mmCIF file of C-alpha atoms in Angstrom:
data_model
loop_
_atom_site.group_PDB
_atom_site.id
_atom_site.type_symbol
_atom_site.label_atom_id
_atom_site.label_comp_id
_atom_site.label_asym_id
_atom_site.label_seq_id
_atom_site.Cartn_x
_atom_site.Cartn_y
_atom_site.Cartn_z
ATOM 1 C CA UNK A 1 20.152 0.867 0.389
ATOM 2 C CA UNK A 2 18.894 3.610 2.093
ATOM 3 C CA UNK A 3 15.503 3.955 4.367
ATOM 4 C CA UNK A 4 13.413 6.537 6.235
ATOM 5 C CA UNK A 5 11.248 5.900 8.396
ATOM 6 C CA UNK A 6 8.243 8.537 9.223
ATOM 7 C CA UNK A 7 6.267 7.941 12.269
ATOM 8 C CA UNK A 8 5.003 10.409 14.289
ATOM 9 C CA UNK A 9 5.627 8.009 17.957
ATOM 10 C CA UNK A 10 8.931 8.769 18.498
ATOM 11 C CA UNK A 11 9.335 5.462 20.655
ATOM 12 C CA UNK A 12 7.617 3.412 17.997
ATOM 13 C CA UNK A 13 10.232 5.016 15.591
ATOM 14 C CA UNK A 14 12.879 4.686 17.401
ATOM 15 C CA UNK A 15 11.781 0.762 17.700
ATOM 16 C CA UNK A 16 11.942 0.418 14.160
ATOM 17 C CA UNK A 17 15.040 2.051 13.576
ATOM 18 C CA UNK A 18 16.877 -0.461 15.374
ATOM 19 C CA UNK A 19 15.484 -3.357 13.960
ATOM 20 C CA UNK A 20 16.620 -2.662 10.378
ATOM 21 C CA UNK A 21 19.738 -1.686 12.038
ATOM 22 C CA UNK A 22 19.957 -4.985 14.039
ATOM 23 C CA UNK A 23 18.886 -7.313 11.301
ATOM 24 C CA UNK A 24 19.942 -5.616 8.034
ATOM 25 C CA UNK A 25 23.241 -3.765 6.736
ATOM 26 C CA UNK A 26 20.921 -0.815 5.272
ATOM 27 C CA UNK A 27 21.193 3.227 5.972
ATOM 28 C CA UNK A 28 18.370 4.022 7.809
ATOM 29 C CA UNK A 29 16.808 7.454 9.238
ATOM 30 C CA UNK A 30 14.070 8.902 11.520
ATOM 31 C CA UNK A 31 11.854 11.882 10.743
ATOM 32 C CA UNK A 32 8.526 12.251 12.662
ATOM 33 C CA UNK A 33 6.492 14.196 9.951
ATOM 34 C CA UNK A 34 6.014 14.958 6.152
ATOM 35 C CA UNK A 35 7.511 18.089 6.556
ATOM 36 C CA UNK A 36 10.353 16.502 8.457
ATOM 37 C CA UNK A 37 10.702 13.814 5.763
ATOM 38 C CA UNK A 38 10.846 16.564 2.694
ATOM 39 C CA UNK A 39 13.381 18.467 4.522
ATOM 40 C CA UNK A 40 15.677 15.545 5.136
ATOM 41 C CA UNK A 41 14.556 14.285 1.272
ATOM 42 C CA UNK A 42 16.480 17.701 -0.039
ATOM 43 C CA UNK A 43 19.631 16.768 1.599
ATOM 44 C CA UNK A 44 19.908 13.559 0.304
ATOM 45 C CA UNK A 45 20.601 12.262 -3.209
ATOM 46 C CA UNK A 46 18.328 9.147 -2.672
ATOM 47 C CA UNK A 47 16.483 6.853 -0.862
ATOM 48 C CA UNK A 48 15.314 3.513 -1.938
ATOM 49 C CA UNK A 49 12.481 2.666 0.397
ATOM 50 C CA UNK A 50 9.790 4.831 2.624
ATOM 51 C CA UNK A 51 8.482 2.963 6.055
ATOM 52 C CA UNK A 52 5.894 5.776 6.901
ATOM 53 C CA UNK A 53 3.101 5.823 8.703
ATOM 54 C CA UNK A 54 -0.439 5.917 6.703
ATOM 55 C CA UNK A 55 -2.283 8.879 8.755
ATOM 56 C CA UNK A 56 -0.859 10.688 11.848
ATOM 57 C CA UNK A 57 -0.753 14.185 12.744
ATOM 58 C CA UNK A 58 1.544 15.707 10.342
ATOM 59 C CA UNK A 59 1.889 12.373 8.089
ATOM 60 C CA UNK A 60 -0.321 11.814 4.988
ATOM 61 C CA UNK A 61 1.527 9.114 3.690
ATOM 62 C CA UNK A 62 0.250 8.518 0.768
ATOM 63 C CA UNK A 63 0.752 12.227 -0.466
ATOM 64 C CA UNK A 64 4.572 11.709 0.677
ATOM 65 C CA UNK A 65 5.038 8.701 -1.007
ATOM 66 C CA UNK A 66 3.967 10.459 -3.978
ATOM 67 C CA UNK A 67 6.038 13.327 -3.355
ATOM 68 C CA UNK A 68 9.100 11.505 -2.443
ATOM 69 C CA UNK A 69 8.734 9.498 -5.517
ATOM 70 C CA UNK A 70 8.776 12.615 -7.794
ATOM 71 C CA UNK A 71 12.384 13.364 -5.699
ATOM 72 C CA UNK A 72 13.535 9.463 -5.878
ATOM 73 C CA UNK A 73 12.120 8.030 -9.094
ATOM 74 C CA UNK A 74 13.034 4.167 -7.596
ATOM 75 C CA UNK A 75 12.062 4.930 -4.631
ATOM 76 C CA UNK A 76 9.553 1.926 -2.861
ATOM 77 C CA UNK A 77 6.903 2.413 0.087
ATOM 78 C CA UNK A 78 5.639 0.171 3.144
ATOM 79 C CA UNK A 79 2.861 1.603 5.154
ATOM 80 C CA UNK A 80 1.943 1.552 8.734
ATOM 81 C CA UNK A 81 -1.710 2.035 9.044
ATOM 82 C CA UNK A 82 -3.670 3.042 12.200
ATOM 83 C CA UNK A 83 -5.942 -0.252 12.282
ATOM 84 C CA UNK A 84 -5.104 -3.000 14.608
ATOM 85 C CA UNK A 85 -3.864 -5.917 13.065
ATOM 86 C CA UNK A 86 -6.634 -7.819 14.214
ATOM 87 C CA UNK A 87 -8.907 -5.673 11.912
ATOM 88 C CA UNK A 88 -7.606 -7.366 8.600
ATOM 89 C CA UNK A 89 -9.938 -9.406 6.748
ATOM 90 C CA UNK A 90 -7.489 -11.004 4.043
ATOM 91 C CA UNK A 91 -3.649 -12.356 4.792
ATOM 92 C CA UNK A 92 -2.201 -10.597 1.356
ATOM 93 C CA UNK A 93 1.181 -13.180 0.698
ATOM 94 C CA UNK A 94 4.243 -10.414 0.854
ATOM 95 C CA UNK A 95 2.250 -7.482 2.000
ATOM 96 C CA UNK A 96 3.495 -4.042 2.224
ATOM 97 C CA UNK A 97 1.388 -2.744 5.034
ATOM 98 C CA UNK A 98 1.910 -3.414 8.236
ATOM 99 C CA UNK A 99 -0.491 -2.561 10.893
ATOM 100 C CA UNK A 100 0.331 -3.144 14.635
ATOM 101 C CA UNK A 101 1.526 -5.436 16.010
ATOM 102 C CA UNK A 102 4.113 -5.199 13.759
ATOM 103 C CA UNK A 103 5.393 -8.527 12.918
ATOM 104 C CA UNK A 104 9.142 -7.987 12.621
ATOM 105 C CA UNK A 105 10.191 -11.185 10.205
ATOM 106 C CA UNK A 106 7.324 -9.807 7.927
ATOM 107 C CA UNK A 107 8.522 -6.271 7.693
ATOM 108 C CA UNK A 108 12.182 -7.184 7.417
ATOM 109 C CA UNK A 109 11.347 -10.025 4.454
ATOM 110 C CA UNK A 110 9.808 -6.890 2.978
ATOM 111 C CA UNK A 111 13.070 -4.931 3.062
ATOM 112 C CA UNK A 112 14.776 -7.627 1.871
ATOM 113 C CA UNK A 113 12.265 -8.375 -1.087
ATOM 114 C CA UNK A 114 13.191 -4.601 -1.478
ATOM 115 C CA UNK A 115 16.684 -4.569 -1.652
ATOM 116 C CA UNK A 116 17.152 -7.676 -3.762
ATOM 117 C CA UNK A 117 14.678 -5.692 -6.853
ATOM 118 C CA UNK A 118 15.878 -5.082 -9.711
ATOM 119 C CA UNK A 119 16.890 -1.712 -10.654
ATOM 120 C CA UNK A 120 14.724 0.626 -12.210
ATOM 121 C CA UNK A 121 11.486 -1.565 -10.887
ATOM 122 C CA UNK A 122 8.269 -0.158 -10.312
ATOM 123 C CA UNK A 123 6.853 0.036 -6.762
ATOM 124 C CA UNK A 124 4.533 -2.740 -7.536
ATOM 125 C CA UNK A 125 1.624 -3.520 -4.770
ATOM 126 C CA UNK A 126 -0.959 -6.488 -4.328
ATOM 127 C CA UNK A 127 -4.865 -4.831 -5.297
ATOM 128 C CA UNK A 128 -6.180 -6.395 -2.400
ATOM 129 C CA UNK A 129 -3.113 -5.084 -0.068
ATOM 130 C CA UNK A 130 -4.237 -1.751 -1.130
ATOM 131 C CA UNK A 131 -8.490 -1.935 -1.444
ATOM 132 C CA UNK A 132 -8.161 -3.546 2.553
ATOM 133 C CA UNK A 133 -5.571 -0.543 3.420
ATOM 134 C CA UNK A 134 -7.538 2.137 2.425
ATOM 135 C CA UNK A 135 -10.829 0.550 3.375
ATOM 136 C CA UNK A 136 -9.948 -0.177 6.764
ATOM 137 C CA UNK A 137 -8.657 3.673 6.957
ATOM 138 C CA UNK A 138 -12.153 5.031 6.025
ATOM 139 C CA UNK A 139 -10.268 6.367 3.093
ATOM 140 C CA UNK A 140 -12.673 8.990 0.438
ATOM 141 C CA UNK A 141 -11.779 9.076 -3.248
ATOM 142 C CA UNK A 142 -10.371 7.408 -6.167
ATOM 143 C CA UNK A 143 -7.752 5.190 -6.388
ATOM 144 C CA UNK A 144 -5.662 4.686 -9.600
ATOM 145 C CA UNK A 145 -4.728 1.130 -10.577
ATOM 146 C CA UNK A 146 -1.800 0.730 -13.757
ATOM 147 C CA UNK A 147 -1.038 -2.939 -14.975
ATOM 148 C CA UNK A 148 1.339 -2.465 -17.829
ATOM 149 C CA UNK A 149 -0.982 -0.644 -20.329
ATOM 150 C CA UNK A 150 -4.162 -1.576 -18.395
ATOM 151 C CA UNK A 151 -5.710 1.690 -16.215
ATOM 152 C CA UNK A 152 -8.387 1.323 -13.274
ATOM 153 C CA UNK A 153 -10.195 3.371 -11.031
ATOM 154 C CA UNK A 154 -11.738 2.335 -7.850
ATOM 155 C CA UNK A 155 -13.882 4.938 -6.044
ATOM 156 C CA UNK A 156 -14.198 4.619 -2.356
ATOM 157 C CA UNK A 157 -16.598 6.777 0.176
ATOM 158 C CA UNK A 158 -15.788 6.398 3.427
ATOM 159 C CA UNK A 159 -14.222 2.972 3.183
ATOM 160 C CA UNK A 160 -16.696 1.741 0.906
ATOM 161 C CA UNK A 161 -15.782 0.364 -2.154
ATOM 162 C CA UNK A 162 -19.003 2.042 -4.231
ATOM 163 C CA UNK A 163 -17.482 1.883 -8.212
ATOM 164 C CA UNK A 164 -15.039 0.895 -10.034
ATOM 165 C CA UNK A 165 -13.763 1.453 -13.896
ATOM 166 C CA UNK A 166 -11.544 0.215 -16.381
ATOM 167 C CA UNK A 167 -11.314 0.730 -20.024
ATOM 168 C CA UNK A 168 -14.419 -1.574 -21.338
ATOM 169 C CA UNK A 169 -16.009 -2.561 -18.027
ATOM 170 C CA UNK A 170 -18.098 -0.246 -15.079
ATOM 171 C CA UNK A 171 -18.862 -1.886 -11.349
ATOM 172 C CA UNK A 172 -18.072 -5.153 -10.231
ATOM 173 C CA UNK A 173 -17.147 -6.388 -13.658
ATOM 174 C CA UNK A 174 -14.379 -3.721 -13.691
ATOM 175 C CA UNK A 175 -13.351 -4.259 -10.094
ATOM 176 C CA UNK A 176 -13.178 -7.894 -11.078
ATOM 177 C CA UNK A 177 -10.941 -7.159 -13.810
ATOM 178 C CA UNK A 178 -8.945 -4.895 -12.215
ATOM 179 C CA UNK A 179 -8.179 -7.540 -9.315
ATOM 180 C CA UNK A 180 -6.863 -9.888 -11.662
ATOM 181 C CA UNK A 181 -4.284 -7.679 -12.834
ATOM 182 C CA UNK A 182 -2.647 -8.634 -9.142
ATOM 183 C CA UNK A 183 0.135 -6.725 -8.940
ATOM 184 C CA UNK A 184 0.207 -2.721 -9.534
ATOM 185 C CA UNK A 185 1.610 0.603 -9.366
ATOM 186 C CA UNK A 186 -1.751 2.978 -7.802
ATOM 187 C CA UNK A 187 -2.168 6.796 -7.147
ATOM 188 C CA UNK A 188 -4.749 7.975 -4.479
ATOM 189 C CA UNK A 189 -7.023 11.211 -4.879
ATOM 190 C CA UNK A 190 -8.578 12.374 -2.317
ATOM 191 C CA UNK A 191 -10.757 14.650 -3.962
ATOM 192 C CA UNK A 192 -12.270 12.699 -6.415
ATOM 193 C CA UNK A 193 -16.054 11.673 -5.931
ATOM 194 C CA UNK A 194 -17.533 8.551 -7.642
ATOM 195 C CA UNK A 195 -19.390 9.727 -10.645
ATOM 196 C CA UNK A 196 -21.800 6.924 -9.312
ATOM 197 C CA UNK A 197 -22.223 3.775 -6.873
ATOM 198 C CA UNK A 198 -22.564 0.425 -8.636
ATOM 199 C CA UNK A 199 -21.592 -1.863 -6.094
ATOM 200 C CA UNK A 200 -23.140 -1.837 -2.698
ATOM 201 C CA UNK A 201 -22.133 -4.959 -0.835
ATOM 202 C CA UNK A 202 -19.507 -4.551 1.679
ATOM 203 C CA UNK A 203 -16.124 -4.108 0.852
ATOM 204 C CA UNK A 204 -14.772 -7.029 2.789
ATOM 205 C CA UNK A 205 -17.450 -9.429 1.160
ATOM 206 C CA UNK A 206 -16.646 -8.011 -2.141
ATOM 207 C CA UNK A 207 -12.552 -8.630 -2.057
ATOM 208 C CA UNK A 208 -12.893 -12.379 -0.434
ATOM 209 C CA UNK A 209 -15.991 -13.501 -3.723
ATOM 210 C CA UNK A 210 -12.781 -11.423 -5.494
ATOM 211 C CA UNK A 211 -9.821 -13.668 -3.881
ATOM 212 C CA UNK A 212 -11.828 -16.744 -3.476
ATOM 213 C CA UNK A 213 -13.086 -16.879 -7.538
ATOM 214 C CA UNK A 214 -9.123 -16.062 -8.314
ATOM 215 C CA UNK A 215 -8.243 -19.220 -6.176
ATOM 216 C CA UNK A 216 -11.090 -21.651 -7.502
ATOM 217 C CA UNK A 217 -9.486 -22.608 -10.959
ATOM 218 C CA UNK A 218 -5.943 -23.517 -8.886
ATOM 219 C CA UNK A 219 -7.913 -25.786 -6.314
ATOM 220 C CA UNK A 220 -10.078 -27.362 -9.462
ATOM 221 C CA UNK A 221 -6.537 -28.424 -11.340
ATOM 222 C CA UNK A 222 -5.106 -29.956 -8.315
ATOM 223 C CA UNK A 223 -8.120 -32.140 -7.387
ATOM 224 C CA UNK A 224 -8.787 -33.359 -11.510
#
Protein backbone atom coordinates (compact mmCIF):
# COMPACT_ATOMS: atom_id res chain seq x y z
CA UNK A 1 0.00 0.00 0.00
CA UNK A 2 1.15 3.21 -0.59
CA UNK A 3 0.78 6.60 1.69
CA UNK A 4 1.48 10.34 1.62
CA UNK A 5 1.55 12.22 4.11
CA UNK A 6 0.93 16.24 3.75
CA UNK A 7 1.78 18.35 6.64
CA UNK A 8 3.09 21.51 6.44
CA UNK A 9 5.57 20.94 10.06
CA UNK A 10 8.24 19.36 8.59
CA UNK A 11 9.25 17.80 12.10
CA UNK A 12 5.70 16.71 12.73
CA UNK A 13 5.98 15.03 9.22
CA UNK A 14 8.89 13.68 9.52
CA UNK A 15 7.43 12.08 12.98
CA UNK A 16 4.84 10.44 11.17
CA UNK A 17 6.77 9.13 8.49
CA UNK A 18 8.62 6.97 10.69
CA UNK A 19 5.97 5.58 12.53
CA UNK A 20 4.23 3.91 9.57
CA UNK A 21 7.66 3.00 8.64
CA UNK A 22 8.44 1.52 12.13
CA UNK A 23 5.16 -0.22 12.68
CA UNK A 24 3.85 -1.09 9.19
CA UNK A 25 5.44 -2.67 5.88
CA UNK A 26 3.65 0.23 3.73
CA UNK A 27 5.35 2.84 1.05
CA UNK A 28 5.13 5.95 2.54
CA UNK A 29 6.06 9.71 1.40
CA UNK A 30 6.38 13.34 2.64
CA UNK A 31 5.16 16.43 0.82
CA UNK A 32 4.57 19.66 2.86
CA UNK A 33 1.79 21.26 0.64
CA UNK A 34 -1.11 20.66 -1.90
CA UNK A 35 0.92 21.75 -4.53
CA UNK A 36 3.70 19.51 -3.33
CA UNK A 37 1.26 16.59 -3.01
CA UNK A 38 -0.21 17.08 -6.83
CA UNK A 39 3.21 17.22 -8.13
CA UNK A 40 4.37 14.04 -6.47
CA UNK A 41 0.51 12.58 -7.32
CA UNK A 42 1.61 12.92 -11.29
CA UNK A 43 4.57 10.79 -10.83
CA UNK A 44 2.98 8.10 -9.31
CA UNK A 45 0.51 5.51 -10.60
CA UNK A 46 -1.31 5.31 -7.16
CA UNK A 47 -1.72 5.80 -3.77
CA UNK A 48 -4.09 4.11 -1.49
CA UNK A 49 -4.37 6.38 1.50
CA UNK A 50 -3.88 10.41 2.16
CA UNK A 51 -2.65 11.40 5.97
CA UNK A 52 -2.95 15.25 5.33
CA UNK A 53 -3.37 17.86 7.34
CA UNK A 54 -7.05 19.60 7.44
CA UNK A 55 -5.95 23.49 7.10
CA UNK A 56 -2.33 24.79 7.00
CA UNK A 57 -0.72 27.25 4.90
CA UNK A 58 -0.66 25.74 1.57
CA UNK A 59 -2.94 22.58 2.62
CA UNK A 60 -6.75 22.59 2.08
CA UNK A 61 -7.22 19.15 2.65
CA UNK A 62 -10.32 18.56 1.91
CA UNK A 63 -9.98 20.09 -1.71
CA UNK A 64 -6.86 17.58 -2.09
CA UNK A 65 -8.57 14.74 -1.00
CA UNK A 66 -10.98 15.48 -3.59
CA UNK A 67 -8.50 16.09 -6.11
CA UNK A 68 -6.36 13.19 -5.37
CA UNK A 69 -9.35 11.04 -5.51
CA UNK A 70 -10.22 12.13 -9.11
CA UNK A 71 -6.22 10.90 -9.80
CA UNK A 72 -6.61 7.60 -7.45
CA UNK A 73 -10.22 6.48 -7.70
CA UNK A 74 -9.52 3.98 -4.34
CA UNK A 75 -7.76 6.23 -2.86
CA UNK A 76 -8.79 6.71 1.28
CA UNK A 77 -8.17 9.93 3.57
CA UNK A 78 -7.28 10.52 7.42
CA UNK A 79 -7.19 14.06 8.53
CA UNK A 80 -5.15 15.99 10.93
CA UNK A 81 -7.10 18.91 12.10
CA UNK A 82 -5.76 22.05 13.87
CA UNK A 83 -7.96 21.57 17.18
CA UNK A 84 -6.42 20.13 20.21
CA UNK A 85 -7.51 16.88 21.03
CA UNK A 86 -8.88 18.01 24.10
CA UNK A 87 -11.47 20.06 22.05
CA UNK A 88 -13.51 16.87 20.94
CA UNK A 89 -16.85 16.50 22.25
CA UNK A 90 -17.70 12.82 20.99
CA UNK A 91 -15.07 9.62 21.00
CA UNK A 92 -16.24 8.46 17.22
CA UNK A 93 -15.25 4.28 17.50
CA UNK A 94 -12.51 3.98 14.43
CA UNK A 95 -12.19 7.61 13.65
CA UNK A 96 -10.37 9.00 10.79
CA UNK A 97 -9.30 12.30 12.20
CA UNK A 98 -6.79 12.71 14.32
CA UNK A 99 -6.13 15.87 16.08
CA UNK A 100 -3.01 16.33 18.33
CA UNK A 101 -1.83 14.58 20.36
CA UNK A 102 -1.79 12.13 17.96
CA UNK A 103 -2.44 8.85 19.46
CA UNK A 104 -0.17 6.51 17.52
CA UNK A 105 -2.09 2.89 18.11
CA UNK A 106 -5.22 4.87 16.86
CA UNK A 107 -3.75 6.19 13.68
CA UNK A 108 -1.88 3.01 12.85
CA UNK A 109 -5.30 0.70 13.57
CA UNK A 110 -6.56 3.17 10.99
CA UNK A 111 -3.95 2.20 8.39
CA UNK A 112 -4.43 -1.10 9.08
CA UNK A 113 -8.38 -0.95 8.87
CA UNK A 114 -7.13 0.64 5.53
CA UNK A 115 -5.05 -1.80 4.12
CA UNK A 116 -7.09 -4.85 5.04
CA UNK A 117 -10.42 -3.06 2.74
CA UNK A 118 -11.61 -4.55 0.22
CA UNK A 119 -10.82 -3.48 -3.17
CA UNK A 120 -12.74 -1.11 -4.97
CA UNK A 121 -14.36 0.22 -1.42
CA UNK A 122 -15.60 3.52 -0.94
CA UNK A 123 -13.84 5.93 1.45
CA UNK A 124 -16.56 5.49 3.91
CA UNK A 125 -16.56 8.01 7.12
CA UNK A 126 -18.61 8.08 10.51
CA UNK A 127 -21.36 11.44 10.18
CA UNK A 128 -20.45 12.43 13.46
CA UNK A 129 -16.48 12.02 12.69
CA UNK A 130 -17.13 14.48 10.04
CA UNK A 131 -20.08 17.16 11.57
CA UNK A 132 -17.34 17.41 14.90
CA UNK A 133 -14.32 17.84 12.23
CA UNK A 134 -15.61 20.50 10.41
CA UNK A 135 -17.38 22.11 13.33
CA UNK A 136 -14.52 22.31 15.47
CA UNK A 137 -12.60 23.91 12.26
CA UNK A 138 -15.14 26.81 12.02
CA UNK A 139 -15.77 25.28 8.68
CA UNK A 140 -18.58 27.58 6.13
CA UNK A 141 -20.70 25.66 3.64
CA UNK A 142 -22.38 22.57 2.70
CA UNK A 143 -21.46 19.30 3.24
CA UNK A 144 -22.63 16.36 1.02
CA UNK A 145 -23.65 13.13 2.74
CA UNK A 146 -24.25 9.69 0.15
CA UNK A 147 -25.59 6.42 1.88
CA UNK A 148 -26.07 4.03 -0.96
CA UNK A 149 -28.91 5.83 -2.87
CA UNK A 150 -29.73 8.14 0.09
CA UNK A 151 -28.28 12.06 -0.51
CA UNK A 152 -27.89 14.75 2.42
CA UNK A 153 -26.87 18.11 2.85
CA UNK A 154 -25.76 19.69 5.98
CA UNK A 155 -25.12 23.46 5.88
CA UNK A 156 -22.69 24.85 8.32
CA UNK A 157 -21.80 28.78 9.05
CA UNK A 158 -18.99 29.20 10.88
CA UNK A 159 -19.05 25.88 12.69
CA UNK A 160 -22.59 25.96 13.21
CA UNK A 161 -24.61 23.33 12.15
CA UNK A 162 -27.74 25.82 10.93
CA UNK A 163 -29.75 23.20 8.22
CA UNK A 164 -29.80 20.24 7.02
CA UNK A 165 -31.70 18.28 3.95
CA UNK A 166 -32.44 15.06 2.63
CA UNK A 167 -34.85 13.88 0.10
CA UNK A 168 -38.35 14.07 2.19
CA UNK A 169 -37.16 15.77 5.38
CA UNK A 170 -35.73 19.74 6.12
CA UNK A 171 -33.88 20.62 9.73
CA UNK A 172 -33.38 18.44 12.48
CA UNK A 173 -35.63 15.76 11.10
CA UNK A 174 -33.24 15.53 8.10
CA UNK A 175 -30.08 15.82 10.16
CA UNK A 176 -31.61 13.06 12.21
CA UNK A 177 -32.03 10.98 9.30
CA UNK A 178 -29.03 11.62 7.80
CA UNK A 179 -27.08 10.51 11.11
CA UNK A 180 -28.57 7.27 11.03
CA UNK A 181 -27.25 6.46 7.79
CA UNK A 182 -23.75 6.10 9.98
CA UNK A 183 -21.37 5.47 7.67
CA UNK A 184 -20.75 7.72 4.35
CA UNK A 185 -18.91 8.91 1.48
CA UNK A 186 -19.28 13.28 1.86
CA UNK A 187 -18.09 16.20 -0.43
CA UNK A 188 -17.46 19.70 1.17
CA UNK A 189 -18.37 23.14 -0.61
CA UNK A 190 -17.17 25.88 0.56
CA UNK A 191 -19.18 28.19 -1.24
CA UNK A 192 -22.43 27.09 -0.64
CA UNK A 193 -24.71 29.22 1.78
CA UNK A 194 -27.69 27.64 3.65
CA UNK A 195 -30.77 28.53 1.77
CA UNK A 196 -32.01 28.92 5.48
CA UNK A 197 -31.28 28.13 9.34
CA UNK A 198 -33.63 25.61 10.93
CA UNK A 199 -31.73 24.45 13.70
CA UNK A 200 -30.20 26.79 16.17
CA UNK A 201 -28.98 24.83 19.16
CA UNK A 202 -25.38 24.22 19.32
CA UNK A 203 -23.74 21.88 17.28
CA UNK A 204 -22.20 19.84 20.03
CA UNK A 205 -25.69 19.56 21.86
CA UNK A 206 -27.26 18.67 18.65
CA UNK A 207 -24.77 15.51 17.65
CA UNK A 208 -24.74 14.00 21.45
CA UNK A 209 -29.39 14.19 21.55
CA UNK A 210 -28.15 12.64 17.84
CA UNK A 211 -25.66 9.81 19.32
CA UNK A 212 -27.40 9.40 22.55
CA UNK A 213 -31.22 8.67 20.81
CA UNK A 214 -29.09 6.18 18.31
CA UNK A 215 -27.76 4.39 21.52
CA UNK A 216 -31.14 4.32 23.61
CA UNK A 217 -32.91 1.34 21.76
CA UNK A 218 -29.38 -0.89 22.30
CA UNK A 219 -29.30 -0.01 26.16
CA UNK A 220 -33.38 -0.68 26.33
CA UNK A 221 -32.80 -4.47 24.74
CA UNK A 222 -30.06 -5.29 27.06
CA UNK A 223 -31.82 -4.25 30.30
CA UNK A 224 -35.58 -6.09 29.11
Amino acid sequence: MQLLIVHRDPEMGEALMQMVKSYTRQACDLVTSDRAAIDWARRHKHCDLLLTQLEAEGIDGLALGSSLSELFPTLQVLFFPNYAATERRLDIPKSKVFPEPIEGDDLLDAIERAEKAPPDSPDLFHVADVLQMCCLSRCNGALQFVNGEKNGLVYLRSGRIVHAETSSLRGGDALREIANWEHVEFAYERSVRPPLETIKAPWDEVLIDLVTSKEEPKSQRRSA
